[in-house]
Amino acid sequence: MQLLDGKLTSNTLKDEIAVEVSAMLASGGKKPHLAAILVGSDGASETYVNAKVKACEKVGFDSTLVRLEADVSEEILLNEVRKINENPAIDGLIVQLPLPKHISEIKVTETIIPEKDVDGFHPVNLGRMMLNLPSFLPATPAGILELLDRYDIETSGKHCVVIGRSHIVGSPMSILMARNTKVGNCTVTLTHSRTTNLKEISRSADILIVALGKPEFVTEDMVKEGAVVVDVGITRVKSDKTKSGWKLKGDVAFDEVAPKCSFITPVPGGVGPMTIASLLKNTLKSAKQS
Ligand code: NAP
């Protein structure tokens, strides 16, 4: 079993991005600039946004964090998005999800102009992805592709099973793994909560990508010997062993599943850091395009 080390790989990727930023500055260009909007003060969202801002500093980007109260109106939030859309100094914009229930996530996503949609959630970017046209790929699936690529995992002709069909992870992941691209050309099965014979399907996976948000859902008996397992799940669970009172758990029961795998991502230190690195990559791409 070999770890797919997202922390190590994302650091390599960030070093490469930092070199590109230095070259851009040396040739008279400006620093790429990522803006993030955080609504409310949910602990997990705070952690993710802070990690993104810190990553910007590490690679030499500028960053702006706009904080709004949890009870902010949808219109005020949309106006903040429009202001950033029109600000030529800013190359990429993310709005940290989830949003409070009174705000429509799809409305917010559709208000971000596709040229600054570095999370890759806008229908235009998702549509372009479907057609294999240049676009911003959703950051988490893009990070997974990068990880599989950098570990030289053969995907062509393999059976890839994706558990979870969310718009931000499972569904785009299934499309990307089926595309005729270097990491791709899989035969893909996309599963969800209505799938009746999940264990049978997951046991036939050469590559199993798990994104459902249920800690340690995938057990040893659901995985084929020699499979590549990618665990997207991140759930905070109570722990009396940590200072914070919680720890992160993936969707895969790592200790029992890992010995069966050829490759597996850990949680933390797997897909999470790759998501942030992909976001930076998309922002760099946007800065180059503008
Ligand atoms: P989501 O929107 O909550 O969707 C969960 C999906 O799992 C749904 O499609 C649901 O099916 C399916 N599901 C639920 N129970 C199931 C079951 N028993 N069997 C099969 N499928 C089942 O999830 P998400 O936003 O993709 O997030 C999934 C996990 O990934 C969460 O832990 C999240 O925190 C994590 N995440 C991590 C990163 C990262 O950077 N590492 C990024 C994004 C998300 P239905 O559609 O039928 O309801």
PDB file of C-alpha atoms and ligand atoms in Angstrom, residues 44 48 52 121 139-141 144 162-171 190-195 198 210-215 217 222 231-236 249-251 267 270-276, ligand 1:
ATOM      1  CA  ALA A  44     -15.311  24.449   9.638  1.00  0.00           C
ATOM      2  CA  TYR A  48     -11.227  26.269   5.189  1.00  0.00           C
ATOM      3  CA  LYS A  52      -7.075  29.288   1.477  1.00  0.00           C
ATOM      4  CA  PHE A 121     -19.122  25.814  -9.962  1.00  0.00           C
ATOM      5  CA  ALA A 139     -11.302  22.488  -7.415  1.00  0.00           C
ATOM      6  CA  THR A 140     -11.778  19.175  -5.559  1.00  0.00           C
ATOM      7  CA  PRO A 141     -12.166  16.920  -8.636  1.00  0.00           C
ATOM      8  CA  ILE A 144      -7.921  14.472  -7.399  1.00  0.00           C
ATOM      9  CA  VAL A 162     -17.819   7.289  -7.410  1.00  0.00           C
ATOM     10  CA  ILE A 163     -19.920   7.334  -4.217  1.00  0.00           C
ATOM     11  CA  GLY A 164     -21.914  10.579  -3.917  1.00  0.00           C
ATOM     12  CA  ARG A 165     -23.381  12.728  -6.689  1.00  0.00           C
ATOM     13  CA  SER A 166     -23.010  16.294  -5.345  1.00  0.00           C
ATOM     14  CA  HIS A 167     -22.628  19.109  -7.857  1.00  0.00           C
ATOM     15  CA  ILE A 168     -19.249  20.073  -6.460  1.00  0.00           C
ATOM     16  CA  VAL A 169     -17.575  16.666  -6.108  1.00  0.00           C
ATOM     17  CA  GLY A 170     -19.261  13.405  -7.151  1.00  0.00           C
ATOM     18  CA  SER A 171     -21.036  14.417 -10.370  1.00  0.00           C
ATOM     19  CA  LEU A 190     -21.888   6.955 -10.194  1.00  0.00           C
ATOM     20  CA  THR A 191     -23.661   5.842  -7.017  1.00  0.00           C
ATOM     21  CA  HIS A 192     -25.842   7.662  -4.471  1.00  0.00           C
ATOM     22  CA  SER A 193     -28.249   7.102  -1.589  1.00  0.00           C
ATOM     23  CA  ARG A 194     -30.779   5.261  -3.789  1.00  0.00           C
ATOM     24  CA  THR A 195     -28.220   2.777  -5.115  1.00  0.00           C
ATOM     25  CA  LEU A 198     -23.603  -0.474  -3.365  1.00  0.00           C
ATOM     26  CA  VAL A 210     -15.786   8.371  -1.978  1.00  0.00           C
ATOM     27  CA  ALA A 211     -17.612  11.670  -1.301  1.00  0.00           C
ATOM     28  CA  LEU A 212     -20.700  11.256   0.831  1.00  0.00           C
ATOM     29  CA  GLY A 213     -19.844  12.854   4.183  1.00  0.00           C
ATOM     30  CA  LYS A 214     -20.433   9.822   6.426  1.00  0.00           C
ATOM     31  CA  PRO A 215     -17.405   9.033   8.581  1.00  0.00           C
ATOM     32  CA  PHE A 217     -18.776   4.507   5.771  1.00  0.00           C
ATOM     33  CA  MET A 222     -16.610  -2.922   0.218  1.00  0.00           C
ATOM     34  CA  ASP A 231     -11.370   9.592   0.289  1.00  0.00           C
ATOM     35  CA  VAL A 232     -12.931  13.030  -0.156  1.00  0.00           C
ATOM     36  CA  GLY A 233     -14.937  13.044   3.071  1.00  0.00           C
ATOM     37  CA  ILE A 234     -14.104  15.431   5.872  1.00  0.00           C
ATOM     38  CA  THR A 235     -16.284  15.309   8.976  1.00  0.00           C
ATOM     39  CA  ARG A 236     -15.492  16.809  12.355  1.00  0.00           C
ATOM     40  CA  LYS A 249     -12.581  11.726   9.828  1.00  0.00           C
ATOM     41  CA  GLY A 250     -12.817  10.590   6.246  1.00  0.00           C
ATOM     42  CA  ASP A 251     -15.572   8.535   4.613  1.00  0.00           C
ATOM     43  CA  VAL A 267      -7.651  12.184   5.919  1.00  0.00           C
ATOM     44  CA  GLY A 270      -5.105  13.794   1.131  1.00  0.00           C
ATOM     45  CA  VAL A 271      -7.736  15.490  -1.009  1.00  0.00           C
ATOM     46  CA  GLY A 272      -8.131  18.605   1.202  1.00  0.00           C
ATOM     47  CA  PRO A 273      -4.720  20.172   0.471  1.00  0.00           C
ATOM     48  CA  MET A 274      -5.091  19.245  -3.226  1.00  0.00           C
ATOM     49  CA  THR A 275      -8.370  21.180  -3.374  1.00  0.00           C
ATOM     50  CA  ILE A 276      -6.620  24.321  -2.137  1.00  0.00           C
TER      51      ILE A 276
HETATM   52  P1  NAP B   1     -23.254  16.206  -0.315  1.00  0.00           P
HETATM   53  O1  NAP B   1     -23.644  17.359  -1.144  1.00  0.00           O
HETATM   54  O2  NAP B   1     -23.681  16.141   1.109  1.00  0.00           O
HETATM   55  O3  NAP B   1     -23.722  14.885  -1.063  1.00  0.00           O
HETATM   56  C1  NAP B   1     -23.561  13.635  -0.483  1.00  0.00           C
HETATM   57  C2  NAP B   1     -23.827  12.589  -1.524  1.00  0.00           C
HETATM   58  O4  NAP B   1     -23.659  11.317  -0.909  1.00  0.00           O
HETATM   59  C3  NAP B   1     -25.237  12.648  -2.115  1.00  0.00           C
HETATM   60  O5  NAP B   1     -25.185  12.466  -3.503  1.00  0.00           O
HETATM   61  C4  NAP B   1     -25.934  11.468  -1.444  1.00  0.00           C
HETATM   62  O6  NAP B   1     -26.902  10.847  -2.265  1.00  0.00           O
HETATM   63  C5  NAP B   1     -24.783  10.501  -1.245  1.00  0.00           C
HETATM   64  N1  NAP B   1     -25.054   9.570  -0.168  1.00  0.00           N
HETATM   65  C6  NAP B   1     -25.537   9.835   1.056  1.00  0.00           C
HETATM   66  N2  NAP B   1     -25.710   8.693   1.749  1.00  0.00           N
HETATM   67  C7  NAP B   1     -25.353   7.694   0.931  1.00  0.00           C
HETATM   68  C8  NAP B   1     -25.324   6.286   1.053  1.00  0.00           C
HETATM   69  N3  NAP B   1     -25.691   5.671   2.192  1.00  0.00           N
HETATM   70  N4  NAP B   1     -24.888   5.555   0.012  1.00  0.00           N
HETATM   71  C9  NAP B   1     -24.488   6.159  -1.149  1.00  0.00           C
HETATM   72  N5  NAP B   1     -24.504   7.492  -1.326  1.00  0.00           N
HETATM   73  C10 NAP B   1     -24.940   8.251  -0.311  1.00  0.00           C
HETATM   74  O7  NAP B   1     -21.681  15.955  -0.318  1.00  0.00           O
HETATM   75  P2  NAP B   1     -20.385  16.762  -0.829  1.00  0.00           P
HETATM   76  O8  NAP B   1     -20.583  18.215  -0.734  1.00  0.00           O
HETATM   77  O9  NAP B   1     -19.917  16.128  -2.088  1.00  0.00           O
HETATM   78  O10 NAP B   1     -19.390  16.321   0.349  1.00  0.00           O
HETATM   79  C11 NAP B   1     -19.099  14.979   0.652  1.00  0.00           C
HETATM   80  C12 NAP B   1     -18.002  14.928   1.690  1.00  0.00           C
HETATM   81  O11 NAP B   1     -16.815  15.477   1.096  1.00  0.00           O
HETATM   82  C13 NAP B   1     -18.254  15.786   2.938  1.00  0.00           C
HETATM   83  O12 NAP B   1     -17.640  15.139   4.043  1.00  0.00           O
HETATM   84  C14 NAP B   1     -17.517  17.077   2.647  1.00  0.00           C
HETATM   85  O13 NAP B   1     -17.112  17.753   3.825  1.00  0.00           O
HETATM   86  C15 NAP B   1     -16.320  16.555   1.898  1.00  0.00           C
HETATM   87  N6  NAP B   1     -15.677  17.520   0.986  1.00  0.00           N
HETATM   88  C16 NAP B   1     -14.334  17.563   1.033  1.00  0.00           C
HETATM   89  C17 NAP B   1     -13.658  18.395   0.183  1.00  0.00           C
HETATM   90  C18 NAP B   1     -12.168  18.408   0.231  1.00  0.00           C
HETATM   91  O14 NAP B   1     -11.558  19.336  -0.235  1.00  0.00           O
HETATM   92  N7  NAP B   1     -11.550  17.348   0.761  1.00  0.00           N
HETATM   93  C19 NAP B   1     -14.352  19.210  -0.722  1.00  0.00           C
HETATM   94  C20 NAP B   1     -15.746  19.121  -0.763  1.00  0.00           C
HETATM   95  C21 NAP B   1     -16.408  18.252   0.105  1.00  0.00           C
HETATM   96  P3  NAP B   1     -28.284  11.596  -2.740  1.00  0.00           P
HETATM   97  O15 NAP B   1     -27.864  12.513  -3.853  1.00  0.00           O
HETATM   98  O16 NAP B   1     -29.133  10.501  -3.194  1.00  0.00           O
HETATM   99  O17 NAP B   1     -28.784  12.345  -1.532  1.00  0.00           O
END
